[in-house]
PDB file of C-alpha atoms in Angstrom:
ATOM      1  CA  MET A   1      68.869  96.028 119.593  1.00 38.00           C
ATOM      2  CA  LEU A   2      69.188  98.615 116.856  1.00 39.00           C
ATOM      3  CA  GLN A   3      72.759  99.301 117.977  1.00 58.00           C
ATOM      4  CA  LYS A   4      73.723  95.619 117.741  1.00 58.00           C
ATOM      5  CA  ASP A   5      72.185  95.368 114.276  1.00 66.00           C
ATOM      6  CA  ASN A   6      74.176  98.424 113.145  1.00 76.00           C
ATOM      7  CA  ILE A   7      77.434  97.030 114.518  1.00 78.00           C
ATOM      8  CA  ASP A   8      76.710  93.709 112.785  1.00 84.00           C
ATOM      9  CA  LYS A   9      76.199  95.551 109.489  1.00 87.00           C
ATOM     10  CA  LEU A  10      79.374  97.571 110.011  1.00 86.00           C
ATOM     11  CA  TYR A  11      81.277  94.378 110.719  1.00 89.00           C
ATOM     12  CA  GLN A  12      79.924  92.658 107.600  1.00 90.00           C
ATOM     13  CA  GLN A  13      80.715  95.665 105.410  1.00 90.00           C
ATOM     14  CA  HIS A  14      84.093  96.704 106.810  1.00 90.00           C
ATOM     15  CA  SER A  15      85.735  93.793 108.650  1.00 91.00           C
ATOM     16  CA  GLN A  16      87.907  92.789 105.658  1.00 90.00           C
ATOM     17  CA  MET A  17      89.123  96.360 105.242  1.00 88.00           C
ATOM     18  CA  ILE A  18      90.011  96.650 108.949  1.00 91.00           C
ATOM     19  CA  TYR A  19      91.611  93.208 108.903  1.00 91.00           C
ATOM     20  CA  ARG A  20      93.838  94.298 105.959  1.00 85.00           C
ATOM     21  CA  PHE A  21      94.712  97.483 107.848  1.00 85.00           C
ATOM     22  CA  HIS A  22      96.005  95.428 110.771  1.00 87.00           C
ATOM     23  CA  TYR A  23      97.473  92.607 108.682  1.00 85.00           C
ATOM     24  CA  PHE A  24      99.683  94.911 106.635  1.00 78.00           C
ATOM     25  CA  ARG A  25     100.987  96.412 109.857  1.00 80.00           C
ATOM     26  CA  THR A  26     101.584  93.167 111.736  1.00 79.00           C
ATOM     27  CA  GLY A  27     102.224  90.558 109.040  1.00 77.00           C
ATOM     28  CA  ASN A  28     100.528  88.070 111.353  1.00 85.00           C
ATOM     29  CA  ARG A  29      97.074  86.635 110.631  1.00 88.00           C
ATOM     30  CA  GLU A  30      96.202  85.776 114.226  1.00 92.00           C
ATOM     31  CA  LEU A  31      97.290  89.144 115.564  1.00 92.00           C
ATOM     32  CA  ALA A  32      95.469  90.958 112.747  1.00 91.00           C
ATOM     33  CA  GLU A  33      92.298  89.034 113.608  1.00 93.00           C
ATOM     34  CA  GLU A  34      92.709  89.890 117.281  1.00 93.00           C
ATOM     35  CA  LEU A  35      93.253  93.584 116.543  1.00 94.00           C
ATOM     36  CA  THR A  36      90.294  93.573 114.154  1.00 93.00           C
ATOM     37  CA  GLN A  37      88.086  92.130 116.878  1.00 93.00           C
ATOM     38  CA  GLU A  38      89.390  94.736 119.325  1.00 93.00           C
ATOM     39  CA  THR A  39      88.625  97.466 116.785  1.00 92.00           C
ATOM     40  CA  PHE A  40      85.013  96.354 116.471  1.00 91.00           C
ATOM     41  CA  TYR A  41      84.726  95.888 120.231  1.00 91.00           C
ATOM     42  CA  GLN A  42      85.868  99.495 120.706  1.00 91.00           C
ATOM     43  CA  ALA A  43      83.423 100.564 117.981  1.00 89.00           C
ATOM     44  CA  PHE A  44      80.642  98.782 119.849  1.00 87.00           C
ATOM     45  CA  LEU A  45      81.585 100.527 123.099  1.00 86.00           C
ATOM     46  CA  SER A  46      81.725 103.956 121.482  1.00 85.00           C
ATOM     47  CA  TYR A  47      78.890 103.536 118.977  1.00 81.00           C
ATOM     48  CA  ASP A  48      76.669 105.993 120.856  1.00 78.00           C
ATOM     49  CA  ASN A  49      79.334 108.669 120.290  1.00 79.00           C
ATOM     50  CA  PHE A  50      79.359 108.170 116.503  1.00 78.00           C
ATOM     51  CA  ARG A  51      77.494 111.193 115.147  1.00 73.00           C
ATOM     52  CA  GLY A  52      77.819 110.369 111.465  1.00 72.00           C
ATOM     53  CA  GLU A  53      79.968 113.415 110.708  1.00 75.00           C
ATOM     54  CA  CYS A  54      82.289 111.195 108.678  1.00 80.00           C
ATOM     55  CA  LYS A  55      81.884 107.945 106.803  1.00 82.00           C
ATOM     56  CA  ALA A  56      81.605 104.822 108.933  1.00 83.00           C
ATOM     57  CA  SER A  57      84.737 103.430 107.262  1.00 84.00           C
ATOM     58  CA  THR A  58      86.703 106.524 108.277  1.00 85.00           C
ATOM     59  CA  TRP A  59      85.434 106.262 111.853  1.00 88.00           C
ATOM     60  CA  LEU A  60      86.456 102.585 111.946  1.00 90.00           C
ATOM     61  CA  TYR A  61      89.914 103.390 110.511  1.00 88.00           C
ATOM     62  CA  GLN A  62      90.395 105.954 113.264  1.00 88.00           C
ATOM     63  CA  ILE A  63      89.479 103.337 115.867  1.00 91.00           C
ATOM     64  CA  ALA A  64      91.754 100.780 114.164  1.00 91.00           C
ATOM     65  CA  LYS A  65      94.598 103.293 114.159  1.00 88.00           C
ATOM     66  CA  ASN A  66      94.121 103.887 117.890  1.00 90.00           C
ATOM     67  CA  VAL A  67      93.969 100.143 118.560  1.00 93.00           C
ATOM     68  CA  TRP A  68      97.199  99.735 116.562  1.00 87.00           C
ATOM     69  CA  ARG A  69      98.899 102.534 118.523  1.00 85.00           C
ATOM     70  CA  GLN A  70      97.799 101.008 121.823  1.00 88.00           C
ATOM     71  CA  TYR A  71      99.202  97.672 120.718  1.00 87.00           C
ATOM     72  CA  GLN A  72     102.499  99.277 119.691  1.00 82.00           C
ATOM     73  CA  ARG A  73     102.806 101.109 122.987  1.00 78.00           C
ATOM     74  CA  LYS A  74     102.090  97.892 124.824  1.00 77.00           C
ATOM     75  CA  LYS A  75     104.567  95.797 122.859  1.00 72.00           C
ATOM     76  CA  ARG A  76     107.060  98.513 121.895  1.00 54.00           C
ATOM     77  CA  GLU A  77     107.795  96.683 118.696  1.00 47.00           C
ATOM     78  CA  CYS A  78     107.024  97.581 115.134  1.00 48.00           C
ATOM     79  CA  TYR A  79     106.886  94.979 112.417  1.00 49.00           C
ATOM     80  CA  PRO A  80     109.565  95.610 109.781  1.00 54.00           C
ATOM     81  CA  ILE A  81     108.298  97.025 106.509  1.00 54.00           C
ATOM     82  CA  GLU A  82     110.092  94.237 104.619  1.00 52.00           C
ATOM     83  CA  LYS A  83     107.929  91.629 106.330  1.00 54.00           C
ATOM     84  CA  LEU A  84     104.775  93.582 105.516  1.00 53.00           C
ATOM     85  CA  LEU A  85     105.537  93.678 101.822  1.00 55.00           C
ATOM     86  CA  GLU A  86     106.525  89.995 101.772  1.00 55.00           C
ATOM     87  CA  GLN A  87     102.939  89.240 102.750  1.00 51.00           C
ATOM     88  CA  ILE A  88     101.554  90.729  99.526  1.00 53.00           C
ATOM     89  CA  PRO A  89     100.522  87.773  97.348  1.00 51.00           C
ATOM     90  CA  GLN A  90     102.694  86.981  94.352  1.00 51.00           C
ATOM     91  CA  GLU A  91     101.484  86.104  90.875  1.00 49.00           C
ATOM     92  CA  LYS A  92     100.062  82.582  90.540  1.00 51.00           C
ATOM     93  CA  SER A  93     102.493  81.393  87.884  1.00 55.00           C
ATOM     94  CA  PHE A  94     105.950  81.134  89.412  1.00 54.00           C
ATOM     95  CA  ASP A  95     108.848  82.392  87.368  1.00 64.00           C
ATOM     96  CA  PRO A  96     112.176  82.459  89.272  1.00 68.00           C
ATOM     97  CA  LEU A  97     113.523  85.494  87.427  1.00 67.00           C
ATOM     98  CA  ASN A  98     110.339  87.472  87.954  1.00 68.00           C
ATOM     99  CA  ALA A  99     110.233  86.342  91.594  1.00 65.00           C
ATOM    100  CA  TYR A 100     113.817  87.563  92.091  1.00 66.00           C
ATOM    101  CA  LEU A 101     113.121  90.896  90.391  1.00 63.00           C
ATOM    102  CA  ALA A 102     109.925  91.359  92.396  1.00 66.00           C
ATOM    103  CA  LYS A 103     111.822  90.681  95.624  1.00 68.00           C
ATOM    104  CA  GLU A 104     114.524  93.170  94.643  1.00 72.00           C
ATOM    105  CA  GLU A 105     111.867  95.773  93.842  1.00 73.00           C
ATOM    106  CA  LYS A 106     110.228  95.162  97.221  1.00 71.00           C
ATOM    107  CA  ASN A 107     113.580  95.512  98.983  1.00 72.00           C
ATOM    108  CA  THR A 108     114.300  98.742  97.153  1.00 74.00           C
ATOM    109  CA  PHE A 109     110.837 100.056  97.930  1.00 75.00           C
ATOM    110  CA  CYS A 110     111.152  99.045 101.613  1.00 75.00           C
ATOM    111  CA  ASN A 111     114.482 100.801 101.929  1.00 77.00           C
ATOM    112  CA  ALA A 112     113.059 103.882 100.253  1.00 80.00           C
ATOM    113  CA  LEU A 113     109.940 103.831 102.436  1.00 80.00           C
ATOM    114  CA  LYS A 114     112.105 103.755 105.564  1.00 81.00           C
ATOM    115  CA  GLN A 115     113.611 107.086 104.489  1.00 85.00           C
ATOM    116  CA  LEU A 116     110.227 108.797 104.860  1.00 88.00           C
ATOM    117  CA  THR A 117     108.763 110.223 108.031  1.00 89.00           C
ATOM    118  CA  LYS A 118     106.265 108.031 109.895  1.00 84.00           C
ATOM    119  CA  GLU A 119     103.441 110.298 108.713  1.00 87.00           C
ATOM    120  CA  MET A 120     104.485 109.965 105.085  1.00 90.00           C
ATOM    121  CA  GLN A 121     104.821 106.188 105.471  1.00 86.00           C
ATOM    122  CA  GLU A 122     101.270 106.064 106.857  1.00 84.00           C
ATOM    123  CA  VAL A 123      99.913 108.173 103.981  1.00 89.00           C
ATOM    124  CA  VAL A 124     101.621 105.922 101.411  1.00 87.00           C
ATOM    125  CA  ILE A 125     100.308 102.749 103.063  1.00 82.00           C
ATOM    126  CA  LEU A 126      96.768 104.107 103.368  1.00 84.00           C
ATOM    127  CA  ARG A 127      96.804 105.220  99.739  1.00 86.00           C
ATOM    128  CA  VAL A 128      98.625 102.300  98.097  1.00 83.00           C
ATOM    129  CA  VAL A 129      97.742  99.316 100.266  1.00 75.00           C
ATOM    130  CA  ASP A 130      94.336 100.329 101.593  1.00 76.00           C
ATOM    131  CA  GLU A 131      93.445 102.283  98.421  1.00 81.00           C
ATOM    132  CA  LEU A 132      91.802 105.126 100.327  1.00 85.00           C
ATOM    133  CA  LYS A 133      90.825 108.489  98.900  1.00 90.00           C
ATOM    134  CA  PHE A 134      92.793 111.550  99.997  1.00 92.00           C
ATOM    135  CA  SER A 135      89.747 112.879 101.834  1.00 90.00           C
ATOM    136  CA  GLU A 136      89.526 109.645 103.840  1.00 88.00           C
ATOM    137  CA  ILE A 137      93.241 109.724 104.625  1.00 90.00           C
ATOM    138  CA  GLY A 138      92.889 113.304 105.802  1.00 90.00           C
ATOM    139  CA  GLU A 139      90.017 112.377 108.099  1.00 87.00           C
ATOM    140  CA  ILE A 140      91.900 109.394 109.518  1.00 85.00           C
ATOM    141  CA  MET A 141      95.003 111.461 110.195  1.00 86.00           C
ATOM    142  CA  ASN A 142      93.049 114.497 111.431  1.00 87.00           C
ATOM    143  CA  LYS A 143      94.376 116.596 108.567  1.00 91.00           C
ATOM    144  CA  SER A 144      92.900 118.115 105.440  1.00 93.00           C
ATOM    145  CA  GLU A 145      92.461 116.424 102.086  1.00 92.00           C
ATOM    146  CA  THR A 146      94.988 118.884 100.658  1.00 93.00           C
ATOM    147  CA  TRP A 147      97.507 117.895 103.349  1.00 95.00           C
ATOM    148  CA  SER A 148      97.012 114.220 102.456  1.00 93.00           C
ATOM    149  CA  ARG A 149      97.382 114.836  98.750  1.00 93.00           C
ATOM    150  CA  THR A 150     100.447 117.052  99.208  1.00 94.00           C
ATOM    151  CA  ASN A 151     102.181 114.607 101.548  1.00 94.00           C
ATOM    152  CA  TYR A 152     101.449 111.680  99.268  1.00 93.00           C
ATOM    153  CA  PHE A 153     102.969 113.425  96.273  1.00 93.00           C
ATOM    154  CA  ARG A 154     105.957 114.615  98.318  1.00 93.00           C
ATOM    155  CA  ALA A 155     106.434 111.046  99.546  1.00 91.00           C
ATOM    156  CA  LYS A 156     106.250 109.714  95.970  1.00 90.00           C
ATOM    157  CA  LYS A 157     108.845 112.262  94.888  1.00 90.00           C
ATOM    158  CA  LYS A 158     111.179 111.312  97.766  1.00 90.00           C
ATOM    159  CA  LEU A 159     110.688 107.614  97.041  1.00 86.00           C
ATOM    160  CA  GLN A 160     111.532 108.155  93.377  1.00 85.00           C
ATOM    161  CA  GLU A 161     114.597 110.232  94.230  1.00 86.00           C
ATOM    162  CA  TYR A 162     115.838 107.562  96.620  1.00 84.00           C
ATOM    163  CA  ILE A 163     115.251 104.786  94.076  1.00 77.00           C
ATOM    164  CA  ASP A 164     116.928 106.807  91.292  1.00 80.00           C
ATOM    165  CA  ASN A 165     119.941 107.419  93.541  1.00 82.00           C
ATOM    166  CA  MET A 166     120.188 103.712  94.360  1.00 75.00           C
ATOM    167  CA  GLU A 167     120.014 102.746  90.685  1.00 70.00           C
ATOM    168  CA  SER A 168     122.655 105.274  89.705  1.00 73.00           C
ATOM    169  CA  GLY A 169     124.913 104.062  92.504  1.00 67.00           C
ATOM    170  CA  ASP A 170     125.068 107.367  94.434  1.00 59.00           C
TER     171      ASP A 170
END
């Protein structure tokens, strides 16, 4: 029963984080819930293999990433980045001008993000959306902390260059 208690604790502590991971990739609440449940089911099945060499959250992210990849392979569809960013809640007070500008900024950011490699996109999403540390990103992606940090800053530079070029009309 110790294993079940540990999984229950992991679920209570990390289910929201894993749900957000899936939600920002699918843009669909029901699917995100389903993938979150699958993530914790896989964690339950492989709990005996967890040796504690990394943080539990990192281990769960790795499982979630594998669940996401399995889903993608199964469906062969990837949710457009625009739809993901539309799901980010807006400010409570609605101002049409600010709403328009925010939408334009999202569109610009989405277009810029599409210019990055899949790895760089993943690093940006893990850092910006999931607010993970570089060491955690490195563990999730089976790379070093330095690799994560370097790729994040390269991605930021490329994003800025793309946005600057769009604004200057090049």
